[in-house]
Coordinates of C-alpha atoms in Angstrom, one line a residue:
M1 CA 55.4 3.0 -60.6
K2 CA 58.6 0.7 -61.3
K3 CA 59.8 0.3 -57.7
R4 CA 55.7 -0.7 -56.8
L5 CA 56.0 -2.8 -59.7
F6 CA 59.5 -4.2 -58.6
L7 CA 57.9 -4.7 -54.8
T8 CA 55.4 -6.4 -55.8
I9 CA 57.3 -9.1 -58.1
F10 CA 59.1 -8.9 -55.8
T11 CA 56.4 -10.2 -52.9
V12 CA 54.6 -12.6 -55.3
L13 CA 57.8 -14.9 -56.1
V14 CA 58.4 -14.9 -52.5
L15 CA 54.9 -15.7 -51.7
Q16 CA 55.0 -18.7 -54.4
Q17 CA 58.6 -19.9 -53.0
I18 CA 57.1 -19.7 -49.2
F19 CA 53.5 -21.4 -51.3
A20 CA 56.2 -24.3 -53.3
Q21 CA 57.8 -25.4 -49.7
T22 CA 55.0 -24.8 -47.2
V23 CA 53.2 -27.7 -50.2
L24 CA 56.2 -30.2 -50.4
Q25 CA 55.9 -30.3 -46.7
Q26 CA 51.6 -30.9 -46.3
E27 CA 52.5 -34.0 -49.0
E28 CA 55.7 -35.2 -47.1
R29 CA 53.8 -35.7 -44.0
Q30 CA 50.7 -36.9 -45.9
S31 CA 52.8 -39.0 -46.9
G32 CA 54.2 -40.6 -43.5
Y33 CA 57.1 -38.6 -43.4
K34 CA 58.5 -37.4 -39.4
G35 CA 61.3 -36.2 -39.9
G36 CA 62.3 -32.6 -39.8
F37 CA 62.7 -30.1 -42.8
T38 CA 65.0 -26.7 -42.1
P39 CA 62.1 -23.7 -43.3
E40 CA 64.9 -20.8 -43.6
L41 CA 65.1 -22.1 -47.2
T42 CA 64.6 -21.0 -51.0
L43 CA 62.3 -23.9 -53.0
L44 CA 61.6 -22.5 -56.4
K45 CA 59.4 -23.3 -58.2
D46 CA 61.1 -25.5 -61.6
G47 CA 64.4 -25.5 -60.0
F48 CA 67.5 -28.1 -60.1
T49 CA 68.8 -29.0 -57.0
F50 CA 72.4 -30.6 -55.8
L51 CA 74.0 -30.6 -52.1
A52 CA 77.5 -29.7 -52.4
L53 CA 79.9 -31.0 -48.6
G54 CA 83.2 -32.0 -48.3
D55 CA 86.2 -32.8 -45.4
F56 CA 83.9 -34.6 -43.6
G57 CA 84.8 -38.3 -42.8
R58 CA 85.7 -38.4 -39.0
V59 CA 83.3 -41.5 -37.8
G60 CA 81.3 -38.6 -36.7
E61 CA 82.8 -36.5 -34.6
Y62 CA 83.4 -32.5 -34.6
Y63 CA 80.2 -31.8 -35.9
Q64 CA 79.6 -34.2 -38.4
K65 CA 76.6 -35.8 -37.2
D66 CA 75.0 -32.4 -36.8
V67 CA 75.8 -31.7 -40.6
A68 CA 74.8 -35.3 -41.8
A69 CA 71.2 -34.8 -40.2
E70 CA 71.0 -31.2 -41.2
L71 CA 71.8 -32.4 -44.9
G72 CA 68.8 -34.8 -44.7
R73 CA 66.6 -32.2 -43.7
T74 CA 67.5 -30.3 -46.0
A75 CA 68.1 -33.0 -49.0
I76 CA 63.7 -33.1 -48.8
T77 CA 62.6 -29.3 -48.0
L78 CA 64.6 -28.3 -51.5
D79 CA 63.7 -31.4 -52.9
A80 CA 67.4 -32.6 -53.8
E81 CA 68.3 -34.3 -56.7
F82 CA 71.7 -35.3 -55.4
I83 CA 75.0 -35.0 -53.5
V84 CA 78.7 -33.6 -54.4
S85 CA 81.7 -33.6 -51.9
V86 CA 84.7 -32.6 -53.2
G87 CA 86.9 -35.3 -51.1
D88 CA 88.2 -36.1 -47.7
N89 CA 85.7 -39.0 -47.4
F90 CA 87.5 -40.4 -44.7
Y91 CA 90.1 -38.7 -42.4
P92 CA 93.0 -39.3 -41.1
S93 CA 94.4 -41.8 -44.2
G94 CA 91.5 -43.1 -46.7
V95 CA 90.3 -45.9 -46.4
A96 CA 92.4 -49.4 -46.7
S97 CA 90.1 -51.4 -49.1
T98 CA 86.3 -51.6 -49.7
Q99 CA 85.7 -53.8 -46.7
D100 CA 87.4 -50.8 -44.4
Q101 CA 85.3 -50.4 -41.1
H102 CA 85.0 -46.2 -41.8
W103 CA 82.3 -47.5 -45.1
K104 CA 80.6 -48.5 -41.7
S105 CA 81.4 -45.3 -39.9
S106 CA 82.6 -42.5 -41.3
F107 CA 79.2 -43.4 -44.2
E108 CA 76.9 -45.2 -44.0
E109 CA 75.8 -44.9 -40.4
I110 CA 76.4 -41.8 -40.6
Y111 CA 74.4 -40.6 -43.9
T112 CA 71.3 -42.0 -43.1
H113 CA 67.9 -39.6 -43.6
P114 CA 66.0 -41.2 -46.5
N115 CA 66.7 -38.4 -49.0
L116 CA 70.3 -39.0 -49.1
Y117 CA 69.7 -42.8 -50.3
Q118 CA 70.3 -41.2 -53.9
D119 CA 73.5 -40.6 -56.0
W120 CA 76.3 -39.0 -53.8
Y121 CA 79.2 -37.5 -56.9
V122 CA 82.2 -37.9 -55.1
I123 CA 86.2 -36.6 -55.7
L124 CA 89.3 -37.9 -53.6
G125 CA 91.1 -35.1 -51.3
N126 CA 94.3 -35.2 -50.0
H127 CA 93.8 -37.3 -47.5
D128 CA 91.9 -39.8 -49.3
Y129 CA 95.2 -40.4 -50.9
R130 CA 96.8 -41.5 -47.8
G131 CA 94.9 -44.6 -48.4
N132 CA 94.1 -47.1 -50.8
I133 CA 92.0 -44.6 -54.0
S134 CA 91.2 -47.6 -55.9
A135 CA 89.1 -48.7 -52.7
Q136 CA 86.9 -45.9 -53.3
I137 CA 86.6 -45.8 -56.9
N138 CA 85.5 -49.7 -56.5
Y139 CA 83.3 -49.3 -53.4
T140 CA 81.2 -47.8 -56.3
Q141 CA 79.7 -51.2 -57.3
I142 CA 79.4 -51.9 -54.3
S143 CA 77.1 -48.8 -53.3
R144 CA 74.0 -48.0 -54.5
R145 CA 74.8 -44.1 -53.7
W146 CA 78.1 -43.8 -54.2
N147 CA 79.5 -43.1 -57.5
M148 CA 83.5 -42.2 -58.6
P149 CA 83.8 -44.3 -61.3
S150 CA 87.4 -42.6 -61.6
P151 CA 90.0 -40.1 -60.7
Y152 CA 87.7 -38.4 -62.2
F153 CA 85.1 -37.4 -65.3
K154 CA 81.8 -35.8 -66.4
K155 CA 78.2 -35.9 -65.7
K156 CA 76.0 -33.7 -67.5
F157 CA 71.9 -33.4 -66.2
K158 CA 68.6 -32.6 -68.0
L159 CA 67.8 -28.9 -66.6
E160 CA 63.6 -28.2 -66.8
D161 CA 63.5 -26.3 -69.2
G162 CA 65.9 -28.5 -71.8
S163 CA 69.0 -27.2 -71.1
T164 CA 72.1 -29.0 -69.2
L165 CA 74.3 -28.5 -66.9
L166 CA 77.6 -29.8 -67.5
M167 CA 79.5 -31.0 -64.1
V168 CA 82.9 -31.4 -64.1
F169 CA 84.3 -33.3 -61.3
M170 CA 88.7 -34.0 -61.8
D171 CA 90.9 -34.9 -59.0
T172 CA 93.0 -31.7 -58.4
N173 CA 96.0 -33.5 -55.5
P174 CA 98.2 -34.4 -58.7
F175 CA 98.1 -30.4 -59.7
I176 CA 99.3 -29.9 -56.3
E177 CA 103.6 -30.0 -56.2
S178 CA 104.2 -29.9 -52.5
Y179 CA 102.5 -33.4 -52.6
H180 CA 105.4 -35.1 -55.3
H181 CA 107.7 -34.1 -52.8
N182 CA 106.8 -36.7 -50.5
D183 CA 105.9 -40.3 -51.8
G184 CA 105.5 -42.5 -48.3
K185 CA 101.9 -40.4 -47.6
Y186 CA 101.1 -40.5 -51.3
P187 CA 101.4 -43.4 -52.8
D188 CA 99.6 -43.5 -55.9
L189 CA 100.1 -39.9 -56.8
A190 CA 103.0 -40.2 -59.0
Q191 CA 100.8 -42.7 -61.4
Q192 CA 98.6 -39.7 -62.1
D193 CA 99.1 -37.9 -65.5
T194 CA 98.4 -34.8 -65.0
V195 CA 98.8 -34.3 -68.7
A196 CA 96.3 -36.9 -69.7
Q197 CA 93.6 -34.6 -66.9
K198 CA 94.1 -31.5 -68.6
K199 CA 94.0 -32.3 -71.5
W200 CA 90.7 -34.3 -70.8
L201 CA 89.9 -31.5 -68.5
I202 CA 90.2 -29.5 -72.0
E203 CA 88.7 -31.1 -74.9
T204 CA 85.3 -31.8 -71.8
L205 CA 84.5 -28.2 -71.5
S206 CA 85.1 -27.0 -75.0
D207 CA 81.8 -29.7 -75.5
T208 CA 79.8 -27.7 -78.5
D209 CA 76.6 -29.0 -77.1
P210 CA 74.5 -25.9 -77.9
A211 CA 71.9 -27.3 -75.2
I212 CA 74.4 -26.6 -72.5
R213 CA 73.6 -23.5 -70.5
W214 CA 75.6 -23.8 -67.3
K215 CA 79.2 -25.7 -66.7
V216 CA 80.4 -26.9 -63.2
V217 CA 84.1 -28.2 -62.2
V218 CA 84.0 -29.3 -58.9
G219 CA 87.9 -30.7 -57.3
H220 CA 88.9 -30.2 -53.7
H221 CA 91.7 -27.7 -53.3
P222 CA 90.8 -23.8 -53.7
L223 CA 91.5 -21.2 -56.6
Y224 CA 91.5 -19.1 -53.9
S225 CA 91.0 -18.4 -49.7
G226 CA 91.1 -16.5 -47.1
G227 CA 91.0 -19.4 -44.7
K228 CA 94.3 -20.9 -43.1
R229 CA 95.6 -21.2 -46.5
K230 CA 95.3 -17.6 -48.0
D231 CA 99.4 -16.6 -49.3
N232 CA 99.9 -20.8 -49.4
K233 CA 102.5 -21.6 -52.1
D234 CA 99.7 -25.0 -53.7
T235 CA 96.6 -22.6 -53.2
K236 CA 98.3 -19.8 -55.7
S237 CA 100.0 -22.6 -58.2
F238 CA 96.6 -23.9 -58.8
E239 CA 95.0 -20.2 -59.1
A240 CA 97.6 -19.9 -61.8
K241 CA 96.9 -23.3 -63.4
F242 CA 93.4 -22.7 -63.4
A243 CA 91.3 -19.6 -62.4
T244 CA 92.3 -18.3 -66.1
L245 CA 91.1 -21.6 -67.6
F246 CA 88.1 -21.8 -66.6
D247 CA 86.8 -18.3 -67.2
Q248 CA 88.2 -19.0 -71.1
Y249 CA 86.3 -21.9 -71.2
G250 CA 82.8 -20.3 -69.5
V251 CA 82.7 -22.1 -66.3
Q252 CA 80.4 -20.2 -64.1
A253 CA 81.2 -22.5 -60.8
Y254 CA 84.0 -23.9 -59.3
I255 CA 83.1 -25.9 -55.9
C256 CA 85.9 -27.2 -53.7
G257 CA 86.9 -28.0 -50.0
H258 CA 90.4 -28.2 -48.6
E259 CA 89.5 -25.3 -46.0
H260 CA 87.4 -26.2 -43.0
D261 CA 84.6 -23.4 -43.8
L262 CA 82.2 -22.1 -45.8
Q263 CA 83.9 -19.3 -48.3
V264 CA 82.3 -17.3 -51.9
I265 CA 84.7 -15.5 -53.4
R266 CA 84.4 -14.1 -57.2
P267 CA 88.2 -11.8 -57.6
K268 CA 87.6 -8.4 -59.3
N269 CA 87.9 -9.2 -63.7
R270 CA 87.7 -12.8 -62.6
F271 CA 84.3 -15.0 -64.6
T272 CA 84.2 -17.8 -62.6
T273 CA 82.7 -17.5 -59.2
Q274 CA 84.3 -20.2 -55.7
F275 CA 82.3 -22.1 -53.9
L276 CA 84.1 -24.0 -50.7
T277 CA 82.2 -26.3 -48.7
G278 CA 84.7 -27.8 -46.5
A279 CA 82.8 -27.8 -43.1
G280 CA 81.0 -30.8 -43.4
S281 CA 82.9 -31.9 -39.6
E282 CA 85.6 -29.7 -38.7
V283 CA 85.9 -26.0 -38.5
R284 CA 89.1 -23.6 -38.7
P285 CA 89.4 -20.2 -38.6
T286 CA 88.5 -18.5 -42.4
G287 CA 88.6 -14.8 -43.4
E288 CA 88.3 -12.8 -46.9
R289 CA 91.3 -11.6 -48.9
E290 CA 90.3 -9.4 -52.7
G291 CA 87.2 -10.8 -53.9
T292 CA 85.7 -12.5 -50.9
I293 CA 81.7 -11.9 -51.7
F294 CA 81.1 -14.6 -47.9
A295 CA 83.0 -16.4 -44.9
A296 CA 82.0 -18.2 -42.8
A297 CA 83.6 -20.3 -39.7
E298 CA 81.1 -22.8 -39.2
P299 CA 80.2 -25.8 -40.1
G300 CA 77.7 -27.3 -42.8
F301 CA 77.3 -27.4 -46.4
M302 CA 76.2 -25.7 -49.1
A303 CA 72.8 -25.8 -51.6
F304 CA 72.2 -25.2 -55.8
T305 CA 69.9 -24.9 -57.6
I306 CA 69.1 -24.1 -61.1
V307 CA 66.3 -21.8 -62.8
G308 CA 66.6 -21.1 -66.5
E309 CA 69.6 -18.9 -66.2
T310 CA 70.1 -18.0 -63.1
M311 CA 71.2 -20.5 -60.2
L312 CA 70.5 -19.6 -56.9
I313 CA 73.0 -20.6 -53.7
Q314 CA 72.3 -21.6 -49.8
A315 CA 75.0 -21.6 -47.6
I316 CA 73.2 -23.1 -44.4
Q317 CA 75.3 -23.8 -41.1
A318 CA 74.7 -27.2 -39.4
K319 CA 74.9 -26.6 -35.8
T320 CA 74.0 -28.9 -32.7
G321 CA 71.1 -29.9 -34.6
N322 CA 70.3 -26.5 -35.6
A323 CA 70.4 -24.4 -39.1
K324 CA 70.1 -21.3 -40.2
L325 CA 70.5 -20.0 -43.5
L326 CA 73.8 -17.8 -43.4
K327 CA 74.1 -16.2 -46.9
S328 CA 72.2 -16.6 -50.0
I329 CA 72.7 -15.4 -53.6
T330 CA 72.1 -16.0 -57.1
I331 CA 74.2 -15.9 -60.4
K332 CA 73.8 -15.8 -63.9
S333 CA 74.4 -18.4 -66.8
K334 CA 75.9 -14.9 -68.7

């Protein structure tokens, strides 16, 4: 009896999700939209959705254009609120100024779907530090959609049920010890105060606002990896600095990049789940480690949808104009 009831409820939920996406598509078509959708994805009723990608700025080369096209289709399919970039926005050496040609060739002329002309919340990667990081911050005053008010910042979002999503955007680069041995490659790194940022991070995550149900931290470097940097000293050191801290302050999700693949990892006895989404253009081989839930060496990105105490994460492949749902998982707020 219980099994039959569960199957009935599950069937109803699936039908509701299919119906919700069908209605949205019909409304968009009637309004004049002529582009595509991503039928495999789940659209949750009253869900709050954002998309996350990283490691992308390559003048449209590798898989960047394919990922950009699918990012737009997913944005309209899931009615996404905004896009998150986890850094390495411009290869190989960031940008020189707010007038750098890279802005057009790697961003403005690539992400052209109408539903991508909304807020992008952007952080810095190590390749961005090889250029002028102030230019990326200052571009916030030029572009309607580019949001990087400082190297690290926070943003609160009100959800449908009245609760709050706290998003914390870190600058992880100053915490990577090996970078400090190469001033020529990372000229702005020495100016960053890691003590001040860590103090700010703890104060931000300690926010006592009772409405905060979800805490999500965004950074460039991973806590863990089963890919190229699985045993890298910098990865191990970054884990030692922040994994316990994130658990302590109830961070449900840490979103990052740096590795050019898609991974979901939650090691044993850890609270925070890491979502690595660094496959915005170039793709590298990946692998597994203890705690790996999912890993794929495919171009793409991830979609995050919050409904109440549940977050649905969908990993999406975008290759040669074809989209595929690679993995769908859920996590709880407690």
